[in-house]
N, CA, C and O atoms as a MOPAC input file, in Angstrom:
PM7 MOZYME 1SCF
protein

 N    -14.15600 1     9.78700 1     6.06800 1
 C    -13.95500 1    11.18600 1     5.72400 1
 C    -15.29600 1    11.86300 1     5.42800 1
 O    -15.44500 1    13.06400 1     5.65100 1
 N    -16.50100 1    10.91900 1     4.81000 1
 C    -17.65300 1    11.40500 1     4.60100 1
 C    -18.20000 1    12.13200 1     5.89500 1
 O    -18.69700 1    13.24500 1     5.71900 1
 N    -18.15600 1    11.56600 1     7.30000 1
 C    -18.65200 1    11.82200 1     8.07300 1
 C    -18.14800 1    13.19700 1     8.85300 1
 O    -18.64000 1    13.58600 1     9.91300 1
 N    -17.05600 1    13.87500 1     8.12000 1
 C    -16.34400 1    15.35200 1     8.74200 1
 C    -16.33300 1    16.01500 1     7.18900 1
 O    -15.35000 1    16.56400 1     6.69100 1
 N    -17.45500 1    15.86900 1     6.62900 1
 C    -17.82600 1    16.64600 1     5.24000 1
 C    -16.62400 1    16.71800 1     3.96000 1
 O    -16.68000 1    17.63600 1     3.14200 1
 N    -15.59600 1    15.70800 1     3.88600 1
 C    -14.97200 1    15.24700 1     2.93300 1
 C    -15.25800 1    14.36900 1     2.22200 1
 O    -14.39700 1    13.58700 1     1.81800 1
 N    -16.32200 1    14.28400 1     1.93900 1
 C    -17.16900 1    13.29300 1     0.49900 1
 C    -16.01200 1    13.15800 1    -0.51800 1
 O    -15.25200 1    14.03100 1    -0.93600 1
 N    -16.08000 1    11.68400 1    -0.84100 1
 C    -15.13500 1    11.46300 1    -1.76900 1
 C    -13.76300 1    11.66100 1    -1.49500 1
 O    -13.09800 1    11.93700 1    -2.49300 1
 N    -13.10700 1    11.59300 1    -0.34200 1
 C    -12.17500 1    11.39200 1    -0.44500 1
 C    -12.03300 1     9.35400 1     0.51800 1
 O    -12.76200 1     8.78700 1     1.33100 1
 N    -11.01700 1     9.03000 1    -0.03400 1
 C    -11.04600 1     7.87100 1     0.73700 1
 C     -9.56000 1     7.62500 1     1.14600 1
 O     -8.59700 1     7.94600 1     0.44900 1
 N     -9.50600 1     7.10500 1     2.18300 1
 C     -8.07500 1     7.17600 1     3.02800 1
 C     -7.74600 1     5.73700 1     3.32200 1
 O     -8.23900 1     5.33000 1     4.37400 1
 N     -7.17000 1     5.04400 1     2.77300 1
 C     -6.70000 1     3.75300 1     3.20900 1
 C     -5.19300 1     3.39800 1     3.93500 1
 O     -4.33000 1     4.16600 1     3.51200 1
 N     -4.75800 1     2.56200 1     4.77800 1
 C     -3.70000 1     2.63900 1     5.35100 1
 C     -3.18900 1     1.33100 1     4.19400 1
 O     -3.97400 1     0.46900 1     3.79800 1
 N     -1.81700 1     1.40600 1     3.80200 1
 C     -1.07000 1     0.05700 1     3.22900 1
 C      0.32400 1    -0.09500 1     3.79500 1
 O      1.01800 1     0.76100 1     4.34400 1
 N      0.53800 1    -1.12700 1     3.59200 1
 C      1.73600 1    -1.71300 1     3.87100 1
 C      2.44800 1    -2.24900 1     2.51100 1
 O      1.84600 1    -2.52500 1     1.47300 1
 N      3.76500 1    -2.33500 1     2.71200 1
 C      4.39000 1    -3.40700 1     1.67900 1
 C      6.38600 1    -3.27700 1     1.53500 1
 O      7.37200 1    -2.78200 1     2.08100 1
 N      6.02300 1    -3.98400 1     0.58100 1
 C      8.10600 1    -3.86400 1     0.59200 1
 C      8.10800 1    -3.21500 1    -0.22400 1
 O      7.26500 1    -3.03400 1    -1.10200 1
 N      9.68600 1    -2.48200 1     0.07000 1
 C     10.52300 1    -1.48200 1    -0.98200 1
 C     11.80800 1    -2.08500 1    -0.66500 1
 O     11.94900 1    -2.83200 1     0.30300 1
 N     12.93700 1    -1.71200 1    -1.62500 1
 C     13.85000 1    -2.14900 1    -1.64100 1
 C     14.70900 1    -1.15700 1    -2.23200 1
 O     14.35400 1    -1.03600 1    -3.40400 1
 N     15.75100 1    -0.32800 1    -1.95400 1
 C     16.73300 1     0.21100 1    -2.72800 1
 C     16.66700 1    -0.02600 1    -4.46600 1
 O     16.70400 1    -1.01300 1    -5.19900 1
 N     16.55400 1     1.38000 1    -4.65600 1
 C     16.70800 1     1.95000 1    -6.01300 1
 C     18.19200 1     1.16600 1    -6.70200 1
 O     19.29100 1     1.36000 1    -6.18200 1
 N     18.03400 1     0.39700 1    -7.76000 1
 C     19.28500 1    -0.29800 1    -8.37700 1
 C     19.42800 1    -1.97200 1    -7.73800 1
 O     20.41300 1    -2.70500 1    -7.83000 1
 N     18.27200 1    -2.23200 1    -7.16200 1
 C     18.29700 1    -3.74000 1    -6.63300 1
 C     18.19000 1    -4.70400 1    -7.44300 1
 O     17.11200 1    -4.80400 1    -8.02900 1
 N     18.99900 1    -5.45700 1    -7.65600 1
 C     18.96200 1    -6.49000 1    -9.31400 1
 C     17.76300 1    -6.70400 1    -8.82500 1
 O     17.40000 1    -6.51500 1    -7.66400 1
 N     16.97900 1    -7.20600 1    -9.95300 1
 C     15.35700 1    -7.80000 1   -10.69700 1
 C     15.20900 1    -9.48400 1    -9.98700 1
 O     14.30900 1   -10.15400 1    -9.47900 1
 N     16.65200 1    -9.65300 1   -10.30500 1
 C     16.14400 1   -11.19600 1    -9.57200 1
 C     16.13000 1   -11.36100 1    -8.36800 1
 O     15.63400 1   -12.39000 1    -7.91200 1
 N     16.73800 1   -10.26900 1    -7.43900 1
 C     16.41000 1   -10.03300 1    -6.17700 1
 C     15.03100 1    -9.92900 1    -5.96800 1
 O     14.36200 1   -10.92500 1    -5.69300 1
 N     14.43500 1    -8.54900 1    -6.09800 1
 C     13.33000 1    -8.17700 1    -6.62800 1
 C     12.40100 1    -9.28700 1    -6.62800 1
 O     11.67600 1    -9.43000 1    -5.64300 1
 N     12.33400 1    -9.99100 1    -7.47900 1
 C     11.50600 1   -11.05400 1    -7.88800 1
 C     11.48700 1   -12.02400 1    -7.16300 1
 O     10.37500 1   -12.50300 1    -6.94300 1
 N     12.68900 1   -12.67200 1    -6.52400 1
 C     12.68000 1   -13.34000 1    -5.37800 1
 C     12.37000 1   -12.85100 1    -4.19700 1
 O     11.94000 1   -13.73200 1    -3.45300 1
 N     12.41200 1   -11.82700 1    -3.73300 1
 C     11.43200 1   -11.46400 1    -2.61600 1
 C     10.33500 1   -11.41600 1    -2.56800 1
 O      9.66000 1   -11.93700 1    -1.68100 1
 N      9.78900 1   -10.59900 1    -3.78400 1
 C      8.13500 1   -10.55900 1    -3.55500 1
 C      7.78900 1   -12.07100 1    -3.88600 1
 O      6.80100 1   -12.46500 1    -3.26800 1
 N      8.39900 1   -13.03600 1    -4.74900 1
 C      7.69200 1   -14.60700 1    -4.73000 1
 C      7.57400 1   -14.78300 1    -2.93500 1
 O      6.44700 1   -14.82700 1    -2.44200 1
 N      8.67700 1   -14.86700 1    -2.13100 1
 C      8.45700 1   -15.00000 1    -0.67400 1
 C      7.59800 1   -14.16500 1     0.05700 1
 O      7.24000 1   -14.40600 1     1.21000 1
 N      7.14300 1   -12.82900 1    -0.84200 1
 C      6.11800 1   -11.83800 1     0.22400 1
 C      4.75800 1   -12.81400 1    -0.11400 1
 O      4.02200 1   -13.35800 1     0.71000 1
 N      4.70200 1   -12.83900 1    -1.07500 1
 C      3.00300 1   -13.22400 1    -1.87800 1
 C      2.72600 1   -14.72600 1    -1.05400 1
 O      1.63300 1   -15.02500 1    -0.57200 1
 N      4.03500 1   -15.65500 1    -0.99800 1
 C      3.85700 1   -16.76400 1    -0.89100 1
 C      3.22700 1   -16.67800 1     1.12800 1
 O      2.21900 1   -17.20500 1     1.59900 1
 N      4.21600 1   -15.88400 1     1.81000 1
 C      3.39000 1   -15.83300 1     3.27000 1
 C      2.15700 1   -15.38500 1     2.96300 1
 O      1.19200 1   -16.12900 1     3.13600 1
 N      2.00200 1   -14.12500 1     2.47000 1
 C      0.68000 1   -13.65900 1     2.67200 1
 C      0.14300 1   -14.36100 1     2.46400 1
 O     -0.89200 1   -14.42500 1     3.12700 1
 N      0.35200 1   -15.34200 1     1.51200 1
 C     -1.15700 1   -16.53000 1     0.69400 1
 C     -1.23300 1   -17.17500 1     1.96100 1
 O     -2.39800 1   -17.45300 1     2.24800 1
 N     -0.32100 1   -17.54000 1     2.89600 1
 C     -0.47200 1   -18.56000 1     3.78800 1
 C     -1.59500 1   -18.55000 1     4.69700 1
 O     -1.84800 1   -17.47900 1     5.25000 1
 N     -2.36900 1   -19.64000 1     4.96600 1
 C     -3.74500 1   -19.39500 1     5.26200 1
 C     -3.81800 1   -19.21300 1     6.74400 1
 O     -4.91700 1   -19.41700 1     7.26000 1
 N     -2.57700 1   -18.77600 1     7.69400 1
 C     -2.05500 1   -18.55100 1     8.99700 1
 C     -1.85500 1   -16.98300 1     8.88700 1
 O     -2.11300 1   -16.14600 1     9.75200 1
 N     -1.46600 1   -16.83400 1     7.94200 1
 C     -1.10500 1   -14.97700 1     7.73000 1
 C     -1.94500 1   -14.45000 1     7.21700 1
 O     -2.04900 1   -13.26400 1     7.53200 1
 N     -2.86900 1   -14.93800 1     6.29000 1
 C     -4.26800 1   -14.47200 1     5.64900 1
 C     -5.18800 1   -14.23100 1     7.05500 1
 O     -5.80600 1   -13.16700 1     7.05900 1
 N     -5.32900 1   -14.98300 1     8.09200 1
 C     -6.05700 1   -15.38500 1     8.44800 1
 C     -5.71700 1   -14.22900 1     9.60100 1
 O     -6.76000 1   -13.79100 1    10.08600 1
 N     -4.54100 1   -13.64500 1    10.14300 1
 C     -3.83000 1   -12.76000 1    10.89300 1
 C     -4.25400 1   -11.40600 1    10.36600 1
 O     -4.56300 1   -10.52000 1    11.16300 1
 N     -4.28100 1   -11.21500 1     9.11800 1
 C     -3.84000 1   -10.28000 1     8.70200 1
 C     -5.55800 1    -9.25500 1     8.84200 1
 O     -5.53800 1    -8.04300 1     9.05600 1
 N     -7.16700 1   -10.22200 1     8.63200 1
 C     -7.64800 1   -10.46800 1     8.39100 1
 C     -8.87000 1   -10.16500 1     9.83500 1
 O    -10.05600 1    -9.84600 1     9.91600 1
 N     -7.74500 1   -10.48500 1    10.81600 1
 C     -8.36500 1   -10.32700 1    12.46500 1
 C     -7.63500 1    -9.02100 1    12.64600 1
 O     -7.91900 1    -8.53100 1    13.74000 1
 N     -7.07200 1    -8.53300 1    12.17800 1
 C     -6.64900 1    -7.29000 1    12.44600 1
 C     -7.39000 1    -5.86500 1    11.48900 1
 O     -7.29500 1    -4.64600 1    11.63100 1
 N     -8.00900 1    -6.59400 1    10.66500 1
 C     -9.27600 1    -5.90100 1     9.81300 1
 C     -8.50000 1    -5.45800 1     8.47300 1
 O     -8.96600 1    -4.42500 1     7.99200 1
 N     -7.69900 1    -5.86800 1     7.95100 1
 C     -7.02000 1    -5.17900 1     6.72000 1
 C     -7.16800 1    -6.54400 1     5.93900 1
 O     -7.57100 1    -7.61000 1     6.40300 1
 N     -6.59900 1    -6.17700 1     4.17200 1
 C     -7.07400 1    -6.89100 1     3.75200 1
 C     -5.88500 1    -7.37800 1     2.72800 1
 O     -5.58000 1    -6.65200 1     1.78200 1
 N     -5.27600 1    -8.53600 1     2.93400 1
 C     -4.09900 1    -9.26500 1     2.45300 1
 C     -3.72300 1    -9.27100 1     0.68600 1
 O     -4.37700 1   -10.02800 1    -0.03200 1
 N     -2.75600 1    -8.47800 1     0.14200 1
 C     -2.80100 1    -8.65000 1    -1.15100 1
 C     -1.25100 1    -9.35400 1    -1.48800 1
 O     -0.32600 1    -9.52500 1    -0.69400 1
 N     -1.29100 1    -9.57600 1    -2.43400 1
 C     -0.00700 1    -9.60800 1    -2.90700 1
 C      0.07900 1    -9.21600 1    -4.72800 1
 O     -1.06000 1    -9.38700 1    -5.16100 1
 N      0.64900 1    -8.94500 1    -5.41600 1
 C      0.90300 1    -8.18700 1    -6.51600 1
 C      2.40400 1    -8.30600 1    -6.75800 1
 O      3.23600 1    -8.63500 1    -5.91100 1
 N      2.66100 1    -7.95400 1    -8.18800 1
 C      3.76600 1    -8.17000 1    -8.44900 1
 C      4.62800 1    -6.51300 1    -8.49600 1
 O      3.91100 1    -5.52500 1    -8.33400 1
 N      5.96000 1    -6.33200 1    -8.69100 1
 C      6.41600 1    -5.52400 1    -8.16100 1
 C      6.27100 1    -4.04300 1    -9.03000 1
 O      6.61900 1    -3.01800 1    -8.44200 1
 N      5.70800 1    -3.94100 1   -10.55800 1
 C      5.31300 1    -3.11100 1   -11.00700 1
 C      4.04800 1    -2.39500 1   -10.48100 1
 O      3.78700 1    -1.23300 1   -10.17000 1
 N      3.48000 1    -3.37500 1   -10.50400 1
 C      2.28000 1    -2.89800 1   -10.05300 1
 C      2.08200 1    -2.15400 1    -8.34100 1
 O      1.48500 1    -1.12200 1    -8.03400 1
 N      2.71500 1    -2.98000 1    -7.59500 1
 C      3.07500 1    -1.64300 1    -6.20300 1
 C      3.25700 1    -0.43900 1    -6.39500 1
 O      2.78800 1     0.56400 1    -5.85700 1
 N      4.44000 1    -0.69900 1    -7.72600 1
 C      5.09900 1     0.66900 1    -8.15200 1
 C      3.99900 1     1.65700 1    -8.41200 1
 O      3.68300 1     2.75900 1    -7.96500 1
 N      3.67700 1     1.06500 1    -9.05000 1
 C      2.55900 1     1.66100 1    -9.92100 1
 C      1.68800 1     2.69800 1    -8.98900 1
 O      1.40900 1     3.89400 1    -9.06400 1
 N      1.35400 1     1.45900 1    -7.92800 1
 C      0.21800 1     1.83400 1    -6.96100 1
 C      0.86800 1     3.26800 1    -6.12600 1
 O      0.25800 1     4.28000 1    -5.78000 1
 N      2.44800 1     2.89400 1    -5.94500 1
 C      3.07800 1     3.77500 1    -4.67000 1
 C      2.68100 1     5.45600 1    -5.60200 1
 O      2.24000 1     6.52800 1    -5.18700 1
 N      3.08000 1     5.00200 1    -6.91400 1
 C      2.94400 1     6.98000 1    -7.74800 1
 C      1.60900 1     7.12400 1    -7.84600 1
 O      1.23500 1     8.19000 1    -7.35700 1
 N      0.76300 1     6.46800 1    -8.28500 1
 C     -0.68600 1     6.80700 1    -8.02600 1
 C     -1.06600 1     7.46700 1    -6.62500 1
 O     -1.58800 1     8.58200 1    -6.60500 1
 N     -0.85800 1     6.92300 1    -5.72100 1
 C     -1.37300 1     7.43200 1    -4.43900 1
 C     -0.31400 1     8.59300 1    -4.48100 1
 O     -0.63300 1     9.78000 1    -4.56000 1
 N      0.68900 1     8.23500 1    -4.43500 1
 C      1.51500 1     9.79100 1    -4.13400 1
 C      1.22500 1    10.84900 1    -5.50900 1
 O      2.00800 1    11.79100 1    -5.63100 1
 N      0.72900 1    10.78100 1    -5.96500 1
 C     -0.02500 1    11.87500 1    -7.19900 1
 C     -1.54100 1    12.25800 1    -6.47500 1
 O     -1.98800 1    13.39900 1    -6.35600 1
 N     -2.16000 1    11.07000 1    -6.05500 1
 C     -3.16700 1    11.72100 1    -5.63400 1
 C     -3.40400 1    12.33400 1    -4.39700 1
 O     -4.41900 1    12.98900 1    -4.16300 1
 N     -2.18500 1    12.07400 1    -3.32500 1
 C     -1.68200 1    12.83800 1    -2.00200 1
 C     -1.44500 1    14.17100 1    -1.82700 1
 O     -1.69000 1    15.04600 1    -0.99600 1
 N     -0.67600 1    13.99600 1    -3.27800 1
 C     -0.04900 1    15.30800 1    -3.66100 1
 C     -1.00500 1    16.45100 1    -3.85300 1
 O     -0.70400 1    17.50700 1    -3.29700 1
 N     -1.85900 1    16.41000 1    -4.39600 1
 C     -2.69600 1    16.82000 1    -5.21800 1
 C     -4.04700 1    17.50500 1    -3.96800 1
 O     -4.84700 1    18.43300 1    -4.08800 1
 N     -3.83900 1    16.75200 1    -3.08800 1
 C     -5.13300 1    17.06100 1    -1.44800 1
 C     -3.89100 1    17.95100 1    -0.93800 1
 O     -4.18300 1    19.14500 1    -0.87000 1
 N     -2.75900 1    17.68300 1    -0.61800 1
 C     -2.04300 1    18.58600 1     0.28700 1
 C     -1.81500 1    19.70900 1    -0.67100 1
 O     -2.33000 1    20.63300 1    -0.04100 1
 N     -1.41600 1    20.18100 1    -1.68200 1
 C     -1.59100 1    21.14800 1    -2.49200 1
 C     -2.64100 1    22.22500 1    -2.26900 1
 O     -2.49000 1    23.42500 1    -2.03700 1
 N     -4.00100 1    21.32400 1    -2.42900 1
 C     -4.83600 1    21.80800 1    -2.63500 1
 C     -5.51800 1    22.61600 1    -1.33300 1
 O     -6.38000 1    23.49500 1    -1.32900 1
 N     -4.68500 1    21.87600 1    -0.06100 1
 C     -5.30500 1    22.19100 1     1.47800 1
 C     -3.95200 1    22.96100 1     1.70500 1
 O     -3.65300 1    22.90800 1     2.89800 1
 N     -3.11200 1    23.60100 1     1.01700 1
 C     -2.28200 1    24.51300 1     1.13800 1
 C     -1.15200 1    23.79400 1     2.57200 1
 O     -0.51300 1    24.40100 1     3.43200 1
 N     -1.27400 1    22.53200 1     2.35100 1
 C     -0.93800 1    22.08500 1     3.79300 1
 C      1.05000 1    22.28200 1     3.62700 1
 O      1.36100 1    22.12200 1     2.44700 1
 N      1.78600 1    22.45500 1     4.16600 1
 C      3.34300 1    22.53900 1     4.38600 1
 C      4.11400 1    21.97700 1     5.63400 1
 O      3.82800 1    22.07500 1     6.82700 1
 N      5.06200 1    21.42700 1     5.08300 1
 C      5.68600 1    20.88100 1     5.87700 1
 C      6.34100 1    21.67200 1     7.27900 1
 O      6.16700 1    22.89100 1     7.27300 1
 N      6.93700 1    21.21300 1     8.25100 1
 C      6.95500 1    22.07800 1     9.32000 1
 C      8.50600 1    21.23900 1     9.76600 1
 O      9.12700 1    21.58300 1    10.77200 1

């Protein structure tokens, strides 16, 4: 973005799971143990890795966490660039 005179902004692409609003916890928890556990796998690390991105795994607050952060700070550029939906 630096290079088309948007200093400071930084744009990253992510991936990850969501699951329906009201999904029991131990669901929840048993999936992401199976997300974290491929990604760790040193076949999917290693995939993920040749494709130039960079393999995390985290527990499911913390996505959360991550998904309103970015969408606060999304929010906040399209606001500001008067941008609207079409």
């Amino acid at each position: 973005m630096r290079e088309v005179g948007y200093a400071g902004i930084e744009l990253d692409a992510w991936f990850g799971l969501v699951a329906p609003a009201g999904t029991p916890a131990p669901v929840i928890g048993k999936l992401n143990a199976a997300f974290v556990q491929a990604v760790r796998d040193p076949e999917v690390t290693k995939q993920i890795i040749d494709q130039g991105a960079e393999p995390a795994g985290d527990t499911p607050d913390a996505f959360a966490a991550f998904i309103v952060a970015e969408t606060e700070r999304f929010g906040k550029i399209v606001k500001a660039a008067g941008i609207k939906g079409e």
